[in-house]
Amino acid sequence: MTFRSLTLTTVTAAFLALSAAATAQAADADKVKLGFAKCAHCLPMALTPELAKGVEIEAINFNSGNDVLTALVSKSIDMAQVTYLHYITALDKGFDVVAVSGQVNGGSEIVVGKGITLKADDWDGLKKLIAERKEKGEPLRVAASRGNAQDIHMRGALQKHGINVNKDVQFINIPNPSDHAAALQRGEVDVICTVEPFASQIRQTGVGTHFALPYDQAAGNLTNLIVTRSDVIKEHPKAVEATVGSVVALVDKLKSDQTVWVDVINKYTGMDKAVAAEALKNASPDYAIHKDSTLAIATMMRELKYISNDVTAAAEKNLDYTFLEAVTKKPKSELGF
Amino acid sequence: MTALSKSWERAVVPLFILAAWEVFSRSGFLPAALLPAPSVVLHTWGDWMFGFDETSQGNTGRWFADALSSATRVAAGYGIAVVSGVLLGIAIGWWRWVERTVEPTIQMLRPVPPVSWIPLAIIWFGIANKPAIFLVFLGAFFPILMNTIHGVKTADRNLIRAASMMGATEQQLLRHVVFPAALPSIFAGLRIGIGAAWMLTVTAEMVAVKSGLGYVLWDSYYFLRYDLVLAAMASIGLLGYATDALIKVLMSAALHWQHGSTLQSREG
């Protein structure tokens, strides 16, 4: 065999091996790989393995919700904690995702920089400031991480108060929420809608002050969702139910005892416990899946051109309350349907 | 071997990969949106460039502006890296006292991944272009510096002695003997550096810029637009290849004295 043909053979073999690896299935009968992201609300998912009954959960921490969702749709993991926005985006792209439980909502906060003297919830004051800046030709700079739950919460809240993010202010996309504090500190943005625990950190370090919790809009305070694929449900329904059971147990635990939550944030992020405890004041553990707000998010995302299709029908169809009903013994009318 | 058959040889592997990818994507093993076929990526890429059917949504028709934004950042960061890397490299290679005082710090900073500088880059330079240029600079600086140091240190001692004996000053030695002798290594550093600079555009454009190939790549990933992600990757690869080819042309012109005496000259 010549060196040239050996090289070609090696390239072919490597490609085939990669293809085979990509299609490998992750699910085992009694094992579930559960992915979760790195935010204050997401991290307690690390506690699900110890709360699991009848299933062995491997909780895997990812850097972002996008990474978790990509791992789910490419079948590297079986279940995932993502946001409602990820769920809608995935449906828009035709991915097979099924929502089986809520997890934690809230976590969004609008903060203003030091130079902005606005009282909390003074929306009229904000509108006046926006108009003044617009008149001067120096539009108010409003930041968020485009495509995150906080982005949608903020846009919805501003719109509800008659502020058009695309026309009245200058929107600045800061993709990584951990960069929000620095941007605010340097005065490069005036207002930020950020996520916990960064919001608490911003307030506690004096970089910015609280303006509003942006939940007074159609999407409400929806943040996190547990999703899986229909093939996992079909092949391992008991494992999915048991995993939902551990999420429900987790939610109940978080409602009654926040010390474990603070500890897990501290463990995974190294963040000060005081900041973690503050962050949890803006968190609502909730295993319900809120149908109406989910559909409102789908509509808002289409209006914002974040997605290209009307996925409201698919979004409703792919909400599967079966497991929540079995675990909680409640009808779906009490679980957000 | 004719030019046509050489071109064909170069195209074999890419064509094979594209064909296999097209077949695999259309086979249904994975959802089509997760691994879009090359034809789909090409279509999206075309719309991103020429804006014919808005497949790439808000990015339609914006490719040239995005490519220009990234190229500007790369040019700025790379330019600073070339000037500082070559000058500092010559200084470290030539003067022992510079080597003693500066090199330990440089060697300590060199293994630090550029991405880990993001928080400091934001604190120092704020958001938008400046931190992005800084990160590109970091990516390109160390390969250029290390290769320049190597080039200076391996300059032929006999040439330096001969020039000294003929009365050359230190400045003349550096300019007419050491620098030309180090040029092959410097160009090797420049080629590695330009690749690193393009690699860093993706990281650099995570930091609150509003345009650029890396920006589109990240933004598309947030909305699961893997076709755009792949088009952005291909764009960066293509521009990286083009700029590397440009440096090769410059290298060939600058190192004309090597023609006929190296393996490279044999390759034509």
Coordinates of C-alpha atoms in Angstrom, one line a residue, chain A residues 4 8 11-12 15 19 22-23 66-67 69-70 73-74 89-90 93 95 146-147 170-176 179 182-183 186 188-189 305-308, chain B residues 1 9 12-13 16-17 20-21 24 29-31 33-34 57 118-119 122-127 205-210 215 219 221-226:
Chain A
R4 CA -1.0 8.1 -0.6
L8 CA -6.9 8.2 1.9
V11 CA -9.3 9.7 6.2
T12 CA -12.2 7.5 5.1
F15 CA -14.9 9.9 8.8
S19 CA -20.4 9.2 11.7
A22 CA -22.6 10.6 16.1
T23 CA -25.5 8.2 15.8
N66 CA -27.7 25.9 23.9
D67 CA -25.1 23.2 24.6
L69 CA -30.3 21.4 23.8
T70 CA -27.7 20.5 21.2
V73 CA -31.3 16.7 19.9
S74 CA -28.1 14.9 18.9
T89 CA -36.6 27.5 19.1
A90 CA -36.2 23.7 18.9
K93 CA -36.2 24.0 13.7
F95 CA -36.5 19.1 16.4
R146 CA -30.3 38.1 22.8
G147 CA -32.4 35.0 22.8
Q170 CA -30.5 51.3 21.4
F171 CA -30.4 47.6 22.0
I172 CA -27.0 46.1 22.8
N173 CA -26.5 42.4 22.7
I174 CA -24.1 41.2 25.3
P175 CA -24.2 37.4 24.8
N176 CA -22.5 36.3 28.0
D179 CA -20.1 40.4 31.0
A182 CA -18.5 45.1 33.6
A183 CA -20.4 46.8 30.8
R186 CA -17.9 51.2 32.5
E188 CA -21.2 51.5 28.2
V189 CA -24.8 50.6 28.7
K305 CA -38.3 37.3 14.1
Y306 CA -36.4 35.0 16.5
I307 CA -38.2 32.1 14.8
S308 CA -39.6 31.9 11.3
Chain B
M1 CA 2.5 16.5 -13.4
E9 CA -5.5 16.1 -6.3
V12 CA -10.2 15.0 -3.9
V13 CA -10.4 15.1 -0.1
F16 CA -15.1 13.3 -0.8
I17 CA -15.9 14.9 2.6
A20 CA -20.2 11.9 2.3
W21 CA -21.6 14.7 4.4
F24 CA -25.1 11.4 5.6
F29 CA -29.7 9.4 10.8
L30 CA -29.8 12.8 12.4
P31 CA -32.5 15.5 12.1
A33 CA -31.7 20.8 10.9
L34 CA -29.0 19.4 13.3
Q57 CA -33.3 35.9 8.3
I118 CA -12.1 38.0 28.2
P119 CA -13.0 39.3 31.7
I122 CA -13.7 43.8 29.1
I123 CA -12.5 45.6 32.2
W124 CA -9.6 47.2 30.4
F125 CA -11.1 47.9 27.0
G126 CA -14.9 47.8 27.6
I127 CA -17.2 46.1 25.1
E205 CA -16.8 38.4 18.7
M206 CA -18.6 36.9 21.7
V207 CA -17.9 40.2 23.5
A208 CA -20.8 42.4 22.6
V209 CA -19.9 43.3 19.0
K210 CA -22.7 43.8 16.6
Y215 CA -20.8 37.2 16.0
D219 CA -25.9 34.4 17.5
Y221 CA -26.1 29.0 17.6
Y222 CA -28.5 30.7 20.2
F223 CA -31.3 30.2 17.7
L224 CA -30.1 26.7 16.6
R225 CA -29.3 27.9 13.0
Y226 CA -26.7 25.3 12.4

